[in-house]
JSON list of C-alpha atoms and ligand atoms in Angstrom, two decimals:
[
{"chain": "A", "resi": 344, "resn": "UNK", "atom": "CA", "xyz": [20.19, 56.02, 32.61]},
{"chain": "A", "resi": 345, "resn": "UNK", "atom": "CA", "xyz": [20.02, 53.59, 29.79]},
{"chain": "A", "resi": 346, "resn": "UNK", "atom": "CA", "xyz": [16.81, 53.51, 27.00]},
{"chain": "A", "resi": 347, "resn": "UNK", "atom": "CA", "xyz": [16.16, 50.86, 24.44]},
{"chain": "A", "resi": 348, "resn": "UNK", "atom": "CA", "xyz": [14.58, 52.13, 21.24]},
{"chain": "A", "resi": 349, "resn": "UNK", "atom": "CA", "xyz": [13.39, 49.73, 18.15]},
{"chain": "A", "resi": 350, "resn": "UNK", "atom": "CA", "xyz": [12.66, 50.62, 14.36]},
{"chain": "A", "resi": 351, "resn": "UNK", "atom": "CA", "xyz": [11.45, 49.35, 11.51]},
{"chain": "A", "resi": 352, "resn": "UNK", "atom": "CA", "xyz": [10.64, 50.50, 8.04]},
{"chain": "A", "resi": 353, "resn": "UNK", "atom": "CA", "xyz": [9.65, 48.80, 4.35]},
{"chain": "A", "resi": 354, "resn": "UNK", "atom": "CA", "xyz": [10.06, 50.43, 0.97]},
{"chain": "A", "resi": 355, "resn": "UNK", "atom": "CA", "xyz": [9.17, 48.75, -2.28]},
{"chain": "A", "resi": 356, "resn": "UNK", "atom": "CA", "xyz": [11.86, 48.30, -5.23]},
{"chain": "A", "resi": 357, "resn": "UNK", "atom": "CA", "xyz": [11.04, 49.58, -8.32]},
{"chain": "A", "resi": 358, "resn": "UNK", "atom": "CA", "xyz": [12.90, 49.84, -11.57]},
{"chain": "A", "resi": 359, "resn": "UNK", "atom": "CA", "xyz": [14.54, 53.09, -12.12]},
{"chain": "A", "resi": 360, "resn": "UNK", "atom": "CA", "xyz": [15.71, 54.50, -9.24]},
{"chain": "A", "resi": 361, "resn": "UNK", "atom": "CA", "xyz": [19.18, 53.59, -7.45]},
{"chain": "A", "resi": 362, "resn": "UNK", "atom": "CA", "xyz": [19.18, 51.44, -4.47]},
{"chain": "A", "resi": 363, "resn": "UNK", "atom": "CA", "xyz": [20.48, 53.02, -1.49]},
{"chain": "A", "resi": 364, "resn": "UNK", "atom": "CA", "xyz": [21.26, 51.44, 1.74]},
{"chain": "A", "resi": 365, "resn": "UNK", "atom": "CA", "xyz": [23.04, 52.89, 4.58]},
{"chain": "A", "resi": 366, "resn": "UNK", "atom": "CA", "xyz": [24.50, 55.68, 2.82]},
{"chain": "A", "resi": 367, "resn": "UNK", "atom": "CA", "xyz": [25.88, 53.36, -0.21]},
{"chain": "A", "resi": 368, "resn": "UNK", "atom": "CA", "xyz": [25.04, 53.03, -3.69]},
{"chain": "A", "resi": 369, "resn": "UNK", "atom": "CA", "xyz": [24.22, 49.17, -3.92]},
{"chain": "A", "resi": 370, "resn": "UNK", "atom": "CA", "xyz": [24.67, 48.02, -7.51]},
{"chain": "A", "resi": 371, "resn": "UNK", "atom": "CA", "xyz": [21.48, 46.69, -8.66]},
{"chain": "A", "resi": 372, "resn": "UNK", "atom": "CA", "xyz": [18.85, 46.54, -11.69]},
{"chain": "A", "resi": 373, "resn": "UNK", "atom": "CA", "xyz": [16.17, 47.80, -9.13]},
{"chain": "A", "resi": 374, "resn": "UNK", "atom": "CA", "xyz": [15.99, 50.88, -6.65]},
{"chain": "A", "resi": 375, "resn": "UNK", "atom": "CA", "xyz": [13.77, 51.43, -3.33]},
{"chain": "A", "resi": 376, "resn": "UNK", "atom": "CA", "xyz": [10.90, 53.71, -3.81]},
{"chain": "A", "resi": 377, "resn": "UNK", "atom": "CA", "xyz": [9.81, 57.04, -1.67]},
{"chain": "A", "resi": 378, "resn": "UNK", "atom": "CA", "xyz": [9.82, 60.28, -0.79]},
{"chain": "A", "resi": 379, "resn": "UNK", "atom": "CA", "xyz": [13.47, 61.04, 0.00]},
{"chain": "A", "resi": 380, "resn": "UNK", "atom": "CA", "xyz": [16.30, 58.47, -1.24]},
{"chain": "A", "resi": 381, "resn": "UNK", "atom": "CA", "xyz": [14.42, 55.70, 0.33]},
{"chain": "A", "resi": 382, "resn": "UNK", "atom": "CA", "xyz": [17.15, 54.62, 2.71]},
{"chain": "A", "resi": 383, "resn": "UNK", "atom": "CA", "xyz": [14.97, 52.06, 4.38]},
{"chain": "A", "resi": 384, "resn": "UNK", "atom": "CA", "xyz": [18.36, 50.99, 6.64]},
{"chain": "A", "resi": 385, "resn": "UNK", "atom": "CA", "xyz": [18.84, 54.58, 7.85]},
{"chain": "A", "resi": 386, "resn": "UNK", "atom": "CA", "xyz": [15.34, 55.24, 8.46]},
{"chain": "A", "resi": 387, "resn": "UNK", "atom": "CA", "xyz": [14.80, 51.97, 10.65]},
{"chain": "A", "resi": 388, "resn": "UNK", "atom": "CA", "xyz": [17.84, 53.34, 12.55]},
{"chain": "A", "resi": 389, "resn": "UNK", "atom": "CA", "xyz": [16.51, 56.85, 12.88]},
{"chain": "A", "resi": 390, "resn": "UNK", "atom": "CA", "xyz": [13.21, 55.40, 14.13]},
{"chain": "A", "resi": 391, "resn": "UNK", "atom": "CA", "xyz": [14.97, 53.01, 16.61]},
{"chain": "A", "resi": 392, "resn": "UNK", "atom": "CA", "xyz": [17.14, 56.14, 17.96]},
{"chain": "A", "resi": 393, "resn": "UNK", "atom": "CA", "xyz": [14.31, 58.71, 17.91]},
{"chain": "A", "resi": 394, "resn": "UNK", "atom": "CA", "xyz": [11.90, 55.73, 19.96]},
{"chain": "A", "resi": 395, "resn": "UNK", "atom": "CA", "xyz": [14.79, 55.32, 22.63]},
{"chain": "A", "resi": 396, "resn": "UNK", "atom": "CA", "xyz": [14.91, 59.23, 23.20]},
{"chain": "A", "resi": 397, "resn": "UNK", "atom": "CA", "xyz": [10.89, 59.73, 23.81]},
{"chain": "A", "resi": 398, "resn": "UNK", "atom": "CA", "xyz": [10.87, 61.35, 20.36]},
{"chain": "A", "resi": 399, "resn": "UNK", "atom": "CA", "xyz": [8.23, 60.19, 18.38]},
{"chain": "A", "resi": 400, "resn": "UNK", "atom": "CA", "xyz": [9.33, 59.19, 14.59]},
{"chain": "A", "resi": 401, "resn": "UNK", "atom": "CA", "xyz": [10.66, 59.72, 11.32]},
{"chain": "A", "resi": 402, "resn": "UNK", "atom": "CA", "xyz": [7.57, 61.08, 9.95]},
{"chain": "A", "resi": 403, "resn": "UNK", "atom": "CA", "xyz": [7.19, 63.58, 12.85]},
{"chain": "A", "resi": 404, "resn": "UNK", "atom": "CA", "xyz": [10.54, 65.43, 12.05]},
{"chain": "A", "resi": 405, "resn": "UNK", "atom": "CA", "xyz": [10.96, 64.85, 8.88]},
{"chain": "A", "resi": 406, "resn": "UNK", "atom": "CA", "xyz": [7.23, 64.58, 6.92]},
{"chain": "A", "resi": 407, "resn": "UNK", "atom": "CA", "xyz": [7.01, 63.15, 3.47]},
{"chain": "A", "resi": 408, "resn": "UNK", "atom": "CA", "xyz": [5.10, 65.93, 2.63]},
{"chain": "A", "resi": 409, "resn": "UNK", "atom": "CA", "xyz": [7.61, 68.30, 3.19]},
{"chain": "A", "resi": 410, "resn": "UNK", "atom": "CA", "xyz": [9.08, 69.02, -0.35]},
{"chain": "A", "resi": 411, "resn": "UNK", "atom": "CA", "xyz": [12.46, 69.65, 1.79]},
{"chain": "A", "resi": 412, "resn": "UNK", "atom": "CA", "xyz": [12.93, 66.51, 2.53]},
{"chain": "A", "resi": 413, "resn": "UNK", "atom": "CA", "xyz": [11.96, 65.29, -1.52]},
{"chain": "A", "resi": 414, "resn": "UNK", "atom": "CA", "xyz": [14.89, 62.92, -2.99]},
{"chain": "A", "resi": 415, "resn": "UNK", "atom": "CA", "xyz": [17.61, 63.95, 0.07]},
{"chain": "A", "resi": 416, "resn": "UNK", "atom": "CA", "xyz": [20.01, 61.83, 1.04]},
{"chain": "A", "resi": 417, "resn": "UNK", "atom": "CA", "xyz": [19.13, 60.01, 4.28]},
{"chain": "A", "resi": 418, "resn": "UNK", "atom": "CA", "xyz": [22.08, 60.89, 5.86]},
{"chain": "A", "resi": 419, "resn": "UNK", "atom": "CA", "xyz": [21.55, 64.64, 6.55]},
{"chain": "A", "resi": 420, "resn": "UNK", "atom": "CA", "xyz": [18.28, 63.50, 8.28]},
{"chain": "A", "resi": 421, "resn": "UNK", "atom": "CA", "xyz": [20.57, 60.92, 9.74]},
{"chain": "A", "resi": 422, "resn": "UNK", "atom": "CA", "xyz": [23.11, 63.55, 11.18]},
{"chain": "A", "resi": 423, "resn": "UNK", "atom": "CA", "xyz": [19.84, 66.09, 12.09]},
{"chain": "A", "resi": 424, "resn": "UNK", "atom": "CA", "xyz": [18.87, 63.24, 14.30]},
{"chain": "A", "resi": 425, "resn": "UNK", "atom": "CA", "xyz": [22.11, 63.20, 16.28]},
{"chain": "A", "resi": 426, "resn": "UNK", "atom": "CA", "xyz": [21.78, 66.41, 17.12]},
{"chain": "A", "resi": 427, "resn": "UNK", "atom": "CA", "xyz": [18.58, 66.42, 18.30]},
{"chain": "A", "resi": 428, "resn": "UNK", "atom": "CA", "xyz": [19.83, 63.37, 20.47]},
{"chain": "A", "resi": 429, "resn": "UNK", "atom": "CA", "xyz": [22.79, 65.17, 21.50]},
{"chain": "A", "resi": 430, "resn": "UNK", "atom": "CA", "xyz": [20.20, 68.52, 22.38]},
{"chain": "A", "resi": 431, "resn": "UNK", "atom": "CA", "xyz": [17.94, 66.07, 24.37]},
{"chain": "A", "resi": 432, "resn": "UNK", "atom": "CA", "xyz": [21.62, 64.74, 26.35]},
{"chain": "A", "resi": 433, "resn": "UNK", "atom": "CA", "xyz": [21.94, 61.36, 25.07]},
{"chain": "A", "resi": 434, "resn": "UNK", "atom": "CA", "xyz": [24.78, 59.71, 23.41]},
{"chain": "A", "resi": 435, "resn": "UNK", "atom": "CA", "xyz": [24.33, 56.25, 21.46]},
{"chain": "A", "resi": 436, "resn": "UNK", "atom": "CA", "xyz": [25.78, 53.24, 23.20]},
{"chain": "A", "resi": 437, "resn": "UNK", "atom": "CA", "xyz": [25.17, 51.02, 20.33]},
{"chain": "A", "resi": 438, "resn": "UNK", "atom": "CA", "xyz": [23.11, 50.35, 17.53]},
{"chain": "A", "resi": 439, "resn": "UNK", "atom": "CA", "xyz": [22.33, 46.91, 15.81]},
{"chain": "A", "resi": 440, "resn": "UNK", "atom": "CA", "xyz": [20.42, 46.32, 12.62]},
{"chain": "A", "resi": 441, "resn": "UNK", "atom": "CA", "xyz": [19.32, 43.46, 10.49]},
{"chain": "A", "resi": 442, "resn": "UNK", "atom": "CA", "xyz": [17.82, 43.93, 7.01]},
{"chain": "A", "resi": 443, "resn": "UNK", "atom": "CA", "xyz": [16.15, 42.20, 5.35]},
{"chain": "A", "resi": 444, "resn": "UNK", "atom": "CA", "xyz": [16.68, 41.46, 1.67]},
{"chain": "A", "resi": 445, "resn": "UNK", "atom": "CA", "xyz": [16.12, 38.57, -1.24]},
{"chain": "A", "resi": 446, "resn": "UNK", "atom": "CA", "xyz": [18.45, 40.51, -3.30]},
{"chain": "A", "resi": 447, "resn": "UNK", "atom": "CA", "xyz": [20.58, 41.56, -3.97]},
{"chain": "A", "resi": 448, "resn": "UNK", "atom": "CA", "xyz": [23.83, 40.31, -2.03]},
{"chain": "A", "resi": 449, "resn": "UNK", "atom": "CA", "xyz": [24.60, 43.06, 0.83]},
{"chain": "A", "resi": 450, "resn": "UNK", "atom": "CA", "xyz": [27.32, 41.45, 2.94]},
{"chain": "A", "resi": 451, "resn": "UNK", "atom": "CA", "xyz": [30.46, 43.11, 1.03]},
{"chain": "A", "resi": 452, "resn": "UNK", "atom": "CA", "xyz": [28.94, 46.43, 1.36]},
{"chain": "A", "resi": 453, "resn": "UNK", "atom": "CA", "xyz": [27.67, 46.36, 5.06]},
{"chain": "A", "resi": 454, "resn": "UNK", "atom": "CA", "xyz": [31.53, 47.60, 6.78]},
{"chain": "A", "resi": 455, "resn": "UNK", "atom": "CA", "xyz": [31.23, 51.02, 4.25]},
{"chain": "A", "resi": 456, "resn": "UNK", "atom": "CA", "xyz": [27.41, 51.13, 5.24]},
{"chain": "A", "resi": 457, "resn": "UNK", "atom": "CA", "xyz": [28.69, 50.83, 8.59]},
{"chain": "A", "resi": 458, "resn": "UNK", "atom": "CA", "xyz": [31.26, 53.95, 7.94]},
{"chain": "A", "resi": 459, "resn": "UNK", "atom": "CA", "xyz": [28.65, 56.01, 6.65]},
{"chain": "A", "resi": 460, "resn": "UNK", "atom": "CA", "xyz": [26.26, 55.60, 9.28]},
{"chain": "A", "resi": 461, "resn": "UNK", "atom": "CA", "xyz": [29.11, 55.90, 11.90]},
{"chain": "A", "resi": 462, "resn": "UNK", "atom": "CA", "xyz": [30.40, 59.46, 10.33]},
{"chain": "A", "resi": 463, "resn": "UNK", "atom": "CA", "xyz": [26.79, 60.91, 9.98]},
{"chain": "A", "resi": 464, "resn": "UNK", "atom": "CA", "xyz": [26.60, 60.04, 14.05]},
{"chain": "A", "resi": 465, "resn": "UNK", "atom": "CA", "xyz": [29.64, 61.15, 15.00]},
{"chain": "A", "resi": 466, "resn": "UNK", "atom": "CA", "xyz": [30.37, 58.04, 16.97]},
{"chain": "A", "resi": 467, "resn": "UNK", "atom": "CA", "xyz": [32.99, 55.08, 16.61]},
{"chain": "A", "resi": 468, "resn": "UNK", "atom": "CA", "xyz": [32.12, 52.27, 13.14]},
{"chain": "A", "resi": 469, "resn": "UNK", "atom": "CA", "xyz": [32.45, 49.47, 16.66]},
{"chain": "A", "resi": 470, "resn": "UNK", "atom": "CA", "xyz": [28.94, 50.90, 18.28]},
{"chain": "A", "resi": 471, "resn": "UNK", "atom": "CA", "xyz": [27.24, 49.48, 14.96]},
{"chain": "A", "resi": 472, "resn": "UNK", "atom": "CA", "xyz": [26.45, 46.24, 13.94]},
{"chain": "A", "resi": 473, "resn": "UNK", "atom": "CA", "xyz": [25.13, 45.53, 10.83]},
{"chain": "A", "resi": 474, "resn": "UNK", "atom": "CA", "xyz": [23.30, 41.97, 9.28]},
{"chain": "A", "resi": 475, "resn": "UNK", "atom": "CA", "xyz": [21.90, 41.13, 6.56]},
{"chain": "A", "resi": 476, "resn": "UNK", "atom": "CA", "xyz": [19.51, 37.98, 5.79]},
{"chain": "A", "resi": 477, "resn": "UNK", "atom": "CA", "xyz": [16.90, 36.67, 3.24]},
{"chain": "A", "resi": 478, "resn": "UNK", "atom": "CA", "xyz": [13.76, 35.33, 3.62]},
{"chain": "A", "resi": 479, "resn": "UNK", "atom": "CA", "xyz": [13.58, 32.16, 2.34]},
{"chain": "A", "resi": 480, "resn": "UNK", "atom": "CA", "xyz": [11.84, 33.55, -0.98]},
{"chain": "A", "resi": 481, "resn": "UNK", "atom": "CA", "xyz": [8.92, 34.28, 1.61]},
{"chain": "A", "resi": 482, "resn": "UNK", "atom": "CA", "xyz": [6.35, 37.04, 1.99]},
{"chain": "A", "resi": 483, "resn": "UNK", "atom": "CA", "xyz": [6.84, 40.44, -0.42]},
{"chain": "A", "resi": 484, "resn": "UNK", "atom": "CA", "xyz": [10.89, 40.66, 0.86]},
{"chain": "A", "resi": 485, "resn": "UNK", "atom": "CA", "xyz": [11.41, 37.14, -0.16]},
{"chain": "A", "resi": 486, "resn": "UNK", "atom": "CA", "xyz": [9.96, 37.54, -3.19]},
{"chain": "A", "resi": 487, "resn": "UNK", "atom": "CA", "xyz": [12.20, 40.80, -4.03]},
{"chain": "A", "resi": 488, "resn": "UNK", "atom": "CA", "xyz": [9.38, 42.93, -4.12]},
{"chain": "A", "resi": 489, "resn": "UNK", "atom": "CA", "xyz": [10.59, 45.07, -1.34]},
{"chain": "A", "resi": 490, "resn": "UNK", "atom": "CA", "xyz": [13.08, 45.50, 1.07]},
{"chain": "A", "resi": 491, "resn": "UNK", "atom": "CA", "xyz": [12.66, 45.55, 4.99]},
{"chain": "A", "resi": 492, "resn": "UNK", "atom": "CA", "xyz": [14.84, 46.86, 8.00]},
{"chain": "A", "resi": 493, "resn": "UNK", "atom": "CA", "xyz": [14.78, 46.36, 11.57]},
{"chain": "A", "resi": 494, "resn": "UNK", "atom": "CA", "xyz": [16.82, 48.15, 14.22]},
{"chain": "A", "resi": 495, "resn": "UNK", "atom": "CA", "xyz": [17.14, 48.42, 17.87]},
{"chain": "A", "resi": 496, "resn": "UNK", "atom": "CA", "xyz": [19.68, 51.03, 19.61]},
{"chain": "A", "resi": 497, "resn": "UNK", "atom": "CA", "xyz": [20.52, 51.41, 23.63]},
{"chain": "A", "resi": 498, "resn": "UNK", "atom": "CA", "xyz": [21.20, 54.98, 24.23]},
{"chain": "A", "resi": 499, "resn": "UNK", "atom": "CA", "xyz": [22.87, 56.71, 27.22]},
{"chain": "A", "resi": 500, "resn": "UNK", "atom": "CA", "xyz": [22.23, 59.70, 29.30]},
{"chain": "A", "resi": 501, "resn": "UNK", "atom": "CA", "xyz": [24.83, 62.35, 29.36]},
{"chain": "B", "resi": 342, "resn": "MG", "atom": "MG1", "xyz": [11.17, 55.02, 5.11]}
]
């Protein structure tokens, strides 16, 4: 049996905090606001690959409220996902991403942002695609005031 899954998440940039996206440091003057390390690419993926399973969302397993979970690296909750994937006997057939960004310039850093999000799931760099794209300078993305992510992920019974 096959399942589809889809996320998405937003998180504003703000000055003074580093901008993290898929696991990589991303050179910038501005950083993406939240709870943990605001990963907005992980979480989108996370959402997509808890929605294919049947289970729930980032918020259910990992609450903001949760001082646990305050400035950790969205990677761990990356790699807790996979095993509650691999628990619930599914393995990921492939996950594809775009996200969405005015700024800065992602597409030299999307193959280690690939890596990263590869190693935390245990599976081959090839079952993830990556994109990146603007918005024209419209709505809050285009107008760099935050970044969004969208995700979809086919999973695979065991
Ligand atoms: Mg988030």
């Amino acid at each position: 049996m096959m399942r589809v899954g889809h996320g998405y998440d937003v998180h504003r940039l703000t000055e003074g905090r580093p901008l993290i996206l898929g696991g990589v440091r991303v050179p910038y003057d501005r950083g993406l606001d939240g709870h943990s390390d605001a990963d907005v690419l992980t979480h989108a993926v996370i959402d997509a690959l808890l929605g294919a399973a049947g289970l729930g969302d980032i918020g259910q397993h990992f609450p903001d409220t949760d001082d646990r979970y305050l400035g950790i690296s969205s990677m761990l909750l990356l790699s807790e996902t996979a095993k509650l994937l691999k628990k619930a006997g599914w393995r990921v057939g492939n996950i594809d991403v775009t996200l969405i960004a005015q700024a800065p310039k992602l597409a030299r850093f999307l193959p280690q942002m690939r890596d990263c999000l590869a190693a935390a799931l245990s599976i081959a760099p090839g079952a993830i695609n990556l994109k990146a794209t603007t918005e024209e300078h419209l709505g809050f993305t285009g107008r760099g005031e935050g970044i969004a992510c969208h995700s979809v992920c086919l999973l695979i019974d065991n």
